[in-house]
Structures are given as C-alpha cells and as structure tokens.
Amino acid sequence: MPDAVRPTRPSQLDQIPDRDSEETAEWRASVDAVTQAAGPHRAAYLMRRTYEYAAEAAGAAGSPAGAVLPPLLETEYLNTIPTAAEPAYPGDEAMEARITAWNRWNAAAMVTRGSRLGLGGHIATFASAAWLYETGFQHFFHGKEGDGSGDQLYIQGHASPGIYARAFLDGRLSEAQLDRFRQEAGGDGLPSYPHPRRLPWLWEFPTVSMGLGPLSAIYQARFNRYLEHRGIKDTSDSHVWAFLGDGEMDEPESTAALALAAREGLDNLTFVINCNLQRLDGPVRPNFKIVQELEAQFRAAGWNVVKSLWGVAWDEVFAQDTDGALIGRLRQTPDAQFQTYATRDAAYIRDHFFGGDPALRAIAAGLSDAKLLELFQTSRAGHEPRKVYAAYRAALDHKGAPTVVLAQTVKGYTLGAGFESRNANHQMKKLTAAQFRTMRDLLELPIPDSALDADVVPYWHPGENSPEAKYLRERRAALGGPAPARKVAPVALPMPGDKPFTALQKGSGGQEIATTMAFVRLVKDLMREKETGRRWVPVVPDEARTFGMESLFPSAGLYSPKGQTYDPVDRDQLLYYKEAKDGQILNEGITEAGSLADFTAAATSYATHGEPMIPFYIFYSMFGWQRTGDQFWALADQLGRGFVIGATAGRTTMTGEGLQHADGHSHLLASTNPAALSYDPAFAFEVAVIVREGLRRMYGPAPEGQEGVDGEDGEDKDVFYYLTVYNEPKVQPAMPEGVEEGIIKGLYRYQRAADAVSTPADAPQAQLLASGTAVHWALEAQRLLAEDWGVAADVWSAPSWTELRRDAMECDAARLRGEERVPYVTRALAGAPGPVVAVSDWMRAVPDQIAPWVEQDWTSVGTDGFGLSDTRDAARRHFGVDPQSVVVQALGALARRGEVKPETVKKAVEKYGL
C-alpha cells in the first residue's frame, strides 16, 4: 500500500525527531513490496528475523540485551529451541522410558484400586506430565544428602499418584502403603495430595490449593537468596522448581509476584507449566490460546520464556511450510478446536484443519492418515524427554531472570481414547480392564494377561535388582539422594537471656505505650542477642512506620538484592530508610499474600535448609486471616514455626477503618486452625511471657528421645503463634507474681475486688473476664460497680480463649478414655462467687468458646456486626462493650440470680444514658 494512502494514526515515535524521513519511507516501502510479492507471512518472517538480529547485535556490542529494542511479548507458536539446537541427551532414553512406563502403570493402578472404596483420585494430570517429572528426577532435581539444601520441588497437587508410584519403584513405599492411598484415619495412609503434615518425610510443600504453589515458589527462591546474602547459608546450588497447570494460572496468586521474581533476577527459579490446554471441566481458553497468553504475560513481567510445544514428528512438516501458512493456521486455531482435532479421525483433520488453504492442502497431500493422527494426537514436546531436557537445560543456563517452561502435552496421555483430551477426564477415577490392557500394550510392559484377569488390577515392580531399579537408584545417588524428600535435622536454638523480657515485665512506669509498641521493643532487643539475633526475620507489608518499627531501619536494614542504589530522601534523619543486600527486614510492599509467602519460607527454613529462622509477620489484623486464610492453612500444613502479629487489633480500637476492615473476628478464624496458638494479650508483660514461651516451644531443645519432633510432655513443636496487639497507649503495669502459667494457659485473676475497691463484706459478687484492651474496660467497670452499686467484681485476664477451649476439649476426650482430668478454665474459676461476664473487642463467639466449661452463670458481650467509623468511645458504646455497658450486664446477671433488685438495672441504664 503506497505510503500516501496508508491510514495514519498517532505514534509514540512522533515525539522523536526523524533525522532521515526518506530512509524511513524506504523501509516502509520494502515491507509493502515483500507483502505484495511473497505474502504477509513472508513479510512477518523477515521482520522477526531482522528484530532478532538487531537484539543480538545490541548484546554483542556490549549493551544489555533489549537496550535497542523493547522485547517482543509473543513469538510464533513454535518451540523456542529447534531440534537441531537441542543438546545431547545424557541418559539412557530406553531405560528411562521403561521407568516412566512403570510409574504410569502403578499410578493408574493405585487410583483405580482406591476407587473401589469410593475414594477417588486423579489420573489424567500425571499421565500428561510424566516426562516433565521423570526428566527432572533423572537429570536435574538435586536431593538433600550431604550439607546442601537440595532443590525445592513444588509438585502439582493432582500429580501426586505419579510421585507415589515413583517412590514405590525406588523402594520408599510398599504395595501396602499404595493401597492406603487416601486412607489416613489409621495413621499409615498416603494423603491425597502433597501434605507435609501428613507425610513429612516425603512432601515439603503443600500445593494443591491452586495458586499458592507458584506464589510460594517465588518467595522461596527469594528467601534462598536472602539466606545467602545474609551469610546464613550458601544456597547457590539450590534451585526452585514449580510444576503448575495452565488452568491454575488463572488464580490471581499464580501471577501476583511475577514482577518481583524478574525484578530481583531470581534465576534460581523455574516454572514448568503443563499446557495440556484443559482445566477441570473444559478447555482453559476455548476461544483463544493459553500458551500465547502466558508467554506474553511472563515476557511482560521480565521472565525468560521457553516454549516446548511440538514433538519431533512436526519437524518435517514445518520444513514444508515455506510461506508460513501452517504456523499461521496453528496460531489462529483456538485451543478448544485443537482439542477436538486430538480426538477426531484423519479425515476430519485433513478437511477442517488443512482444507481451507491451498498451501495447507498441498502439505496434507503428502501426509498419511497415520502421520496426521500422530501429529495431532500424540506428538507433543512434553511427551518427549529430549525436548523436555533441552528446555530444562536452557532454563538453568539462563542467567539474570527466572524462566518459565511452557510445555504442551495431552491430558490423559497413554490412558487411551476414553481419557485423552476429554473434558471429563479430571473426574475419571479408574480404568477398565480393557483400558489397562491397552495401556500395557502401548507402554510395552511385560505384564501377562493372566495378571489382569483378577478383579483387582495389580501393581507391578520390575524387581529390586532389575536394571530399571538400579538405574533409578544410581541416578538419584548422583543427584544427591531421593526426591522429593523432607529432612529435619534436630537443631535447637539457645534461649535468649532474661533482660529483654524483664524490661517489659517491670512495666512502663508513668509512660503510656501500646502493646504493639511493646512487642516491637521486645523484638528489637531480641534481635541484638548474640546467639540468635540474626535469625529473626521481620516481615512487614509496607506498614513498618505505622507499627513504630522505623527504629529498626538503620540497624537491621531492609533487604534488597541490589542494596541501596539511591540517596534516600530521609538520609539526614536518624531513622532513615536504609536498604542493604544483607538487610534483615523483609518490607514487602502492599501484598499480604506475598508477605505470608515470605513468612512461610522463613518459618520452614529449619526443614528446607536446616537453618532455624524466627520470623514474625506483623500486619493490620483485619488484613490477616480474612484475606489470606488459605495460606495460613498451607503454613500449618508445611509445619511452619514463627510469630504472626495482628497489630492495631480490635473492632473498636482501630477506628476510622469501617465495615470489613474493623477486625472483630480474626481470633475466631484463627481458632479453626489447629496449628495456630492464638493469644490476645492485655499488657506488655503478657506479650513478654507469650513470646518467651513460644521461643521455648518452637525452637528450644526437646527432651531426650524426642529431638526434632516434640517439646515438653509431647507437645507439638510445629505450631505458630498468633498475637493480637493494640495501638491504644496505656500505662503498662508490672507483672504480678505467679501469673506466668495462667498467661500461657489462657486465664488468670489479675485484680481482686478487695485489692482495688472498697465494698461491704456482704456485697454481691461477680467475675469479669476480659482479653486484650478490654481488660481496661473491665477494670473501669470494676470501679463503677463498687462505687455506684456496691458490687464486688474480680477482674480476670484471658489472654487466650482458644487455648482454654482446646484444653477443655482434650480433657473431655480424656474422660471418655477413663482419665480424670478437669479443664484448666474450670479449675481456675472454681469457687469464684457470682456470675461471669466475658468482654472483649471481638465478636461474642470468641469468648463463648469456653462457656460450656464455666460452672458459673455465663454472660458475654462483644462487637458482633459490621464495623463502623467513629471515636473509640462512641464505637464501644454502639457495640455495648464500654465500661458502663459491662456494668449493666453484670447487674443484669446478678438480678437474674436475685442478688440485686431488677430496678437496679433500669437505674443503671438511665444513669449511664444507655
């Protein structure tokens, strides 16, 4: 098209002077000429070639690649690595094919045998990804034997049967264990998916909650660098491999941290995305192409992309595509249609795929029906070990950025026509006897027909001394031992001295400080400890100054792999923003999901790297459990240890945030997680006692004979602590004597009425139980009850409603076994006169957890309902938890018992304007 009649539109380049417009016009004319003479495919080919040459020339001239041209976001629908450029394959391909065949068989047999009990399981995912895993196990994935950390493998959850099958082949699992797949109640079964808490010697990372695996893998790779940069452990030989599904990439967490990985140059990370084009119920992108979309997304984020799409059978066909018609047709064919081609006969393919273009018809004329079926039904790069090896090798050789391998496969590959590329194959849990015979023949397995005549399909093992078993063991030995594997060495940390804790236990004198600040002061002192100070890992989602943590900036530094390449704007201030390559603080920006992924990597470092770290993740409490609750469950599954701090806690304490951002429920959510020990401390000294106990339990030495497993009395060390702290400054009292046990167990009497106020000897009595900042409301209510109504009320601090409930439930279970055990809460309140009124800045269901085990009459008040913006006093009056409202509740409870007159309650309501 002549330049004079070409449609014009504004261009970015209009802002840059064109020093030779005539030359520019000549280049445009060249494009037009090629298009007219050889077609648009040829013109596009020449432009791509020219672009590649220019980019290579820029690199060869010493400039960083991409300095001349911005990167392309999408390349042709072809393999990144041509067959001719593939490296030599280092293994015995025939031997590895037999090993892979055994794994395929046993995985399918395990799920099918389990289906007799209605247990389910997934077959098709591993069937499509078998070579993606096997190539890695044979040539890339490093084990943990020796002093190294090995590689970190994030296995796709639905592929777990294949991993169990391989563990059976290498002798780590028995037939009996395979038959306990998804049968865990007896204690010796195999979990459905990668669950470290259920099978801690095998699984390292829980991944089946889709989206969390890719996010966690990025932050694990980042934390590996953090350990290395801080001089704690050399992790340079560790590589993180994350195996993902193309459908899984729709989860927002899957791509939430791609830019972080590229920005920090995490070339110790490889994503392998199994692009079988199917999600659970249908195509991933029915009307589009998921591979091209993912390529653009990852390239835009700064990743290196390796596409491994087509098997070697396609090479001779591509060689005939002289005008680009074939590659153009592949690029334009939507994924759902391509899946249809994988299930139809040769005539359909010949007519529908090749029939619409003379150039394509010419190519198809030279292809037999068998060749067409091979191309469209089986020939995918993800099923050919040489293609997979080349992609993995390119990923490891690429430096300066993470790599994603987009490997195209067929879902249900080798399982037969009833499974392959079918929309329903995710729900298909078993093979028929006929399908097993077909599978056996396809895989060329030496299983006799007689073995398949029984009602139950057999597992099959070539023998411990077979060439296959020996080869497998030799390859794993060369790579550092079994994988995946979780290895925990008993490494206990020395406990800190008394000084950091006694500073809080002495109280604050006349100074008012909030418990948030008390916690920060404690950790700051603990980070100075000679033995363990460097093992603290502060994780903050961009609110460090809000929590008063800026004092840590100059001393601890904020971690950045690039250090500080700029002059900070507050450089002249004492508490300036200091970044450092060996910085200790992980200041994540506005990402709670990323921060918790960071915390998880640090919280499990004791197992992943044999280096116990002490992370604390501090955040606005309303952005914790309600926002990233699934990650907290994954943290528990991964057996993480550390401190989670819900700062600025409470529904009425953090005013101004309104509705869903006013947290009155996180303790209820946390109570559902068995690994979370939840505390709501009222005073600085309670914070000190809880943190000290947490350090002992999670990191202290275990009793002899229980090293690396349990703490005192068989307590679980694989827990994490959730503390809520407040931004309400109060004078912090000194710790009373003898309250440590009550703080840890969850309840103690803080102040008797007789020690605080004067009341008649025969005064009505009540018990006020409170947690967190509500203890201060209870203390004021104690005064009002005595001065205005002549009632003597004791005030109890309840640092953990949840731990009280758990203890009581354990006692109930013990009594059913014939043991005589009384819940701690019942014993603590035994003989306390009068009714109990429980108050907190949480919804009533939080304190109501203990009501069944309280023998006294029970009343609770709380902050049920939506949050709202107002002053603290107004909000507390609104919810009925202010001191005056607590007084009325106490009087009402006494009136129901006949210990005060009913009109007293009415008078109190009028007096306080309620």
GROMACS .gro file of N, CA, C and O in nm, residues 561-619:
model
  236
  561PRO      N    1   1.828  -0.724   4.714
  561PRO     CA    2   1.943  -0.788   4.648
  561PRO      C    3   2.034  -0.689   4.577
  561PRO      O    4   2.148  -0.721   4.547
  562LYS      N    5   1.984  -0.568   4.553
  562LYS     CA    6   2.066  -0.466   4.488
  562LYS      C    7   2.128  -0.367   4.587
  562LYS      O    8   2.197  -0.274   4.546
  563GLY      N    9   2.099  -0.387   4.714
  563GLY     CA   10   2.147  -0.290   4.811
  563GLY      C   11   2.069  -0.160   4.798
  563GLY      O   12   1.950  -0.160   4.771
  564GLN      N   13   2.139  -0.049   4.814
  564GLN     CA   14   2.074   0.082   4.800
  564GLN      C   15   2.146   0.162   4.692
  564GLN      O   16   2.260   0.203   4.709
  565THR      N   17   2.080   0.178   4.578
  565THR     CA   18   2.142   0.242   4.462
  565THR      C   19   2.105   0.388   4.450
  565THR      O   20   2.128   0.449   4.346
  566TYR      N   21   2.048   0.445   4.556
  566TYR     CA   22   2.000   0.583   4.551
  566TYR      C   23   2.025   0.648   4.686
  566TYR      O   24   2.055   0.581   4.786
  567ASP      N   25   2.016   0.779   4.691
  567ASP     CA   26   2.023   0.852   4.817
  567ASP      C   27   1.882   0.865   4.873
  567ASP      O   28   1.797   0.931   4.814
  568PRO      N   29   1.854   0.801   4.988
  568PRO     CA   30   1.717   0.809   5.042
  568PRO      C   31   1.681   0.952   5.079
  568PRO      O   32   1.765   1.030   5.124
  569VAL      N   33   1.556   0.986   5.060
  569VAL     CA   34   1.510   1.122   5.082
  569VAL      C   35   1.527   1.165   5.228
  569VAL      O   36   1.540   1.283   5.258
  570ASP      N   37   1.527   1.066   5.321
  570ASP     CA   38   1.540   1.099   5.463
  570ASP      C   39   1.679   1.064   5.516
  570ASP      O   40   1.696   1.033   5.634
  571ARG      N   41   1.779   1.070   5.428
  571ARG     CA   42   1.915   1.028   5.465
  571ARG      C   43   1.971   1.110   5.581
  571ARG      O   44   2.052   1.060   5.660
  572ASP      N   45   1.928   1.233   5.595
  572ASP     CA   46   1.981   1.319   5.700
  572ASP      C   47   1.913   1.296   5.835
  572ASP      O   48   1.950   1.360   5.935
  573GLN      N   49   1.813   1.206   5.838
  573GLN     CA   50   1.745   1.177   5.965
  573GLN      C   51   1.808   1.056   6.032
  573GLN      O   52   1.874   0.973   5.968
  574LEU      N   53   1.788   1.048   6.162
  574LEU     CA   54   1.846   0.938   6.239
  574LEU      C   55   1.788   0.804   6.196
  574LEU      O   56   1.862   0.706   6.182
  575LEU      N   57   1.658   0.799   6.173
  575LEU     CA   58   1.592   0.673   6.139
  575LEU      C   59   1.560   0.669   5.991
  575LEU      O   60   1.445   0.659   5.950
  576TYR      N   61   1.662   0.678   5.909
  576TYR     CA   62   1.641   0.687   5.765
  576TYR      C   63   1.614   0.549   5.704
  576TYR      O   64   1.641   0.445   5.764
  577TYR      N   65   1.561   0.551   5.583
  577TYR     CA   66   1.521   0.430   5.511
  577TYR      C   67   1.647   0.368   5.449
  577TYR      O   68   1.697   0.413   5.346
  578LYS      N   69   1.694   0.260   5.512
  578LYS     CA   70   1.821   0.201   5.469
  578LYS      C   71   1.798   0.062   5.410
  578LYS      O   72   1.756  -0.030   5.479
  579GLU      N   73   1.827   0.048   5.282
  579GLU     CA   74   1.823  -0.083   5.218
  579GLU      C   75   1.965  -0.138   5.210
  579GLU      O   76   2.062  -0.063   5.195
  580ALA      N   77   1.975  -0.271   5.217
  580ALA     CA   78   2.107  -0.334   5.212
  580ALA      C   79   2.094  -0.476   5.160
  580ALA      O   80   1.991  -0.542   5.179
  581LYS      N   81   2.199  -0.522   5.094
  581LYS     CA   82   2.198  -0.657   5.040
  581LYS      C   83   2.189  -0.761   5.150
  581LYS      O   84   2.134  -0.869   5.131
  582ASP      N   85   2.243  -0.728   5.267
  582ASP     CA   86   2.233  -0.819   5.381
  582ASP      C   87   2.131  -0.770   5.482
  582ASP      O   88   2.135  -0.805   5.600
  583GLY      N   89   2.037  -0.688   5.438
  583GLY     CA   90   1.933  -0.637   5.527
  583GLY      C   91   1.850  -0.749   5.586
  583GLY      O   92   1.831  -0.854   5.525
  584GLN      N   93   1.799  -0.724   5.705
  584GLN     CA   94   1.727  -0.828   5.779
  584GLN      C   95   1.576  -0.819   5.763
  584GLN      O   96   1.507  -0.920   5.771
  585ILE      N   97   1.523  -0.700   5.739
  585ILE     CA   98   1.378  -0.679   5.732
  585ILE      C   99   1.328  -0.705   5.589
  585ILE      O  100   1.386  -0.655   5.493
  586LEU      N  101   1.221  -0.782   5.579
  586LEU     CA  102   1.155  -0.803   5.451
  586LEU      C  103   1.034  -0.710   5.446
  586LEU      O  104   0.928  -0.740   5.501
  587ASN      N  105   1.052  -0.594   5.383
  587ASN     CA  106   0.946  -0.495   5.371
  587ASN      C  107   0.882  -0.513   5.235
  587ASN      O  108   0.934  -0.468   5.133
  588GLU      N  109   0.767  -0.580   5.232
  588GLU     CA  110   0.716  -0.638   5.109
  588GLU      C  111   0.633  -0.546   5.022
  588GLU      O  112   0.594  -0.584   4.913
  589GLY      N  113   0.600  -0.429   5.069
  589GLY     CA  114   0.505  -0.351   4.992
  589GLY      C  115   0.364  -0.397   5.024
  589GLY      O  116   0.340  -0.475   5.116
  590ILE      N  117   0.270  -0.351   4.946
  590ILE     CA  118   0.129  -0.378   4.978
  590ILE      C  119   0.089  -0.513   4.920
  590ILE      O  120   0.023  -0.522   4.815
  591THR      N  121   0.130  -0.618   4.987
  591THR     CA  122   0.095  -0.753   4.947
  591THR      C  123   0.094  -0.845   5.068
  591THR      O  124   0.198  -0.893   5.112
  592GLU      N  125  -0.024  -0.866   5.125
  592GLU     CA  126  -0.035  -0.959   5.237
  592GLU      C  127  -0.005  -1.101   5.191
  592GLU      O  128   0.058  -1.178   5.264
  593ALA      N  129  -0.048  -1.137   5.069
  593ALA     CA  130  -0.021  -1.271   5.019
  593ALA      C  131   0.129  -1.294   5.004
  593ALA      O  132   0.181  -1.400   5.041
  594GLY      N  133   0.199  -1.195   4.950
  594GLY     CA  134   0.344  -1.209   4.936
  594GLY      C  135   0.413  -1.212   5.070
  594GLY      O  136   0.508  -1.288   5.091
  595SER      N  137   0.367  -1.131   5.164
  595SER     CA  138   0.429  -1.128   5.296
  595SER      C  139   0.413  -1.262   5.366
  595SER      O  140   0.507  -1.312   5.431
  596LEU      N  141   0.295  -1.322   5.355
  596LEU     CA  142   0.275  -1.451   5.420
  596LEU      C  143   0.354  -1.561   5.350
  596LEU      O  144   0.400  -1.656   5.414
  597ALA      N  145   0.372  -1.550   5.219
  597ALA     CA  146   0.458  -1.644   5.148
  597ALA      C  147   0.603  -1.631   5.196
  597ALA      O  148   0.673  -1.731   5.213
  598ASP      N  149   0.648  -1.508   5.219
  598ASP     CA  150   0.780  -1.484   5.277
  598ASP      C  151   0.791  -1.549   5.415
  598ASP      O  152   0.888  -1.616   5.447
  599PHE      N  153   0.689  -1.523   5.497
  599PHE     CA  154   0.687  -1.579   5.632
  599PHE      C  155   0.696  -1.731   5.627
  599PHE      O  156   0.770  -1.793   5.704
  600THR      N  157   0.621  -1.793   5.536
  600THR     CA  158   0.621  -1.938   5.526
  600THR      C  159   0.758  -1.992   5.491
  600THR      O  160   0.804  -2.092   5.548
  601ALA      N  161   0.826  -1.927   5.397
  601ALA     CA  162   0.961  -1.972   5.361
  601ALA      C  163   1.054  -1.964   5.480
  601ALA      O  164   1.134  -2.055   5.504
  602ALA      N  165   1.045  -1.856   5.556
  602ALA     CA  166   1.130  -1.842   5.675
  602ALA      C  167   1.088  -1.938   5.785
  602ALA      O  168   1.173  -1.996   5.855
  603ALA      N  169   0.958  -1.958   5.801
  603ALA     CA  170   0.906  -2.042   5.908
  603ALA      C  171   0.937  -2.189   5.888
  603ALA      O  172   0.930  -2.267   5.984
  604THR      N  173   0.971  -2.229   5.767
  604THR     CA  174   1.003  -2.369   5.739
  604THR      C  175   1.149  -2.388   5.702
  604THR      O  176   1.189  -2.497   5.661
  605SER      N  177   1.229  -2.286   5.719
  605SER     CA  178   1.371  -2.295   5.686
  605SER      C  179   1.442  -2.400   5.770
  605SER      O  180   1.542  -2.458   5.728
  606TYR      N  181   1.391  -2.429   5.889
  606TYR     CA  182   1.453  -2.530   5.974
  606TYR      C  183   1.454  -2.667   5.905
  606TYR      O  184   1.542  -2.749   5.929
  607ALA      N  185   1.353  -2.691   5.818
  607ALA     CA  186   1.346  -2.816   5.745
  607ALA      C  187   1.405  -2.802   5.605
  607ALA      O  188   1.484  -2.885   5.560
  608THR      N  189   1.368  -2.695   5.535
  608THR     CA  190   1.414  -2.679   5.396
  608THR      C  191   1.564  -2.666   5.388
  608THR      O  192   1.629  -2.724   5.299
  609HIS      N  193   1.623  -2.591   5.480
  609HIS     CA  194   1.767  -2.564   5.475
  609HIS      C  195   1.842  -2.609   5.598
  609HIS      O  196   1.965  -2.591   5.605
  610GLY      N  197   1.774  -2.663   5.698
  610GLY     CA  198   1.842  -2.699   5.821
  610GLY      C  199   1.888  -2.579   5.900
  610GLY      O  200   1.978  -2.588   5.983
  611GLU      N  201   1.824  -2.465   5.875
  611GLU     CA  202   1.860  -2.339   5.942
  611GLU      C  203   1.736  -2.281   6.008
  611GLU      O  204   1.652  -2.222   5.941
  612PRO      N  205   1.720  -2.299   6.139
  612PRO     CA  206   1.602  -2.242   6.205
  612PRO      C  207   1.605  -2.089   6.200
  612PRO      O  208   1.704  -2.027   6.239
  613MET      N  209   1.499  -2.031   6.149
  613MET     CA  210   1.483  -1.887   6.148
  613MET      C  211   1.360  -1.853   6.232
  613MET      O  212   1.270  -1.935   6.250
  614ILE      N  213   1.357  -1.730   6.285
  614ILE     CA  214   1.246  -1.688   6.372
  614ILE      C  215   1.174  -1.572   6.304
  614ILE      O  216   1.205  -1.455   6.327
  615PRO      N  217   1.078  -1.603   6.219
  615PRO     CA  218   1.008  -1.494   6.150
  615PRO      C  219   0.897  -1.437   6.237
  615PRO      O  220   0.835  -1.508   6.317
  616PHE      N  221   0.874  -1.309   6.223
  616PHE     CA  222   0.749  -1.252   6.273
  616PHE      C  223   0.690  -1.166   6.162
  616PHE      O  224   0.759  -1.085   6.100
  617TYR      N  225   0.565  -1.193   6.136
  617TYR     CA  226   0.492  -1.123   6.030
  617TYR      C  227   0.391  -1.033   6.100
  617TYR      O  228   0.301  -1.079   6.167
  618ILE      N  229   0.411  -0.903   6.087
  618ILE     CA  230   0.325  -0.806   6.155
  618ILE      C  231   0.242  -0.730   6.053
  618ILE      O  232   0.294  -0.685   5.950
  619PHE      N  233   0.113  -0.717   6.079
  619PHE     CA  234   0.022  -0.660   5.981
  619PHE      C  235  -0.101  -0.604   6.052
  619PHE      O  236  -0.128  -0.636   6.168
   0.00000   0.00000   0.00000
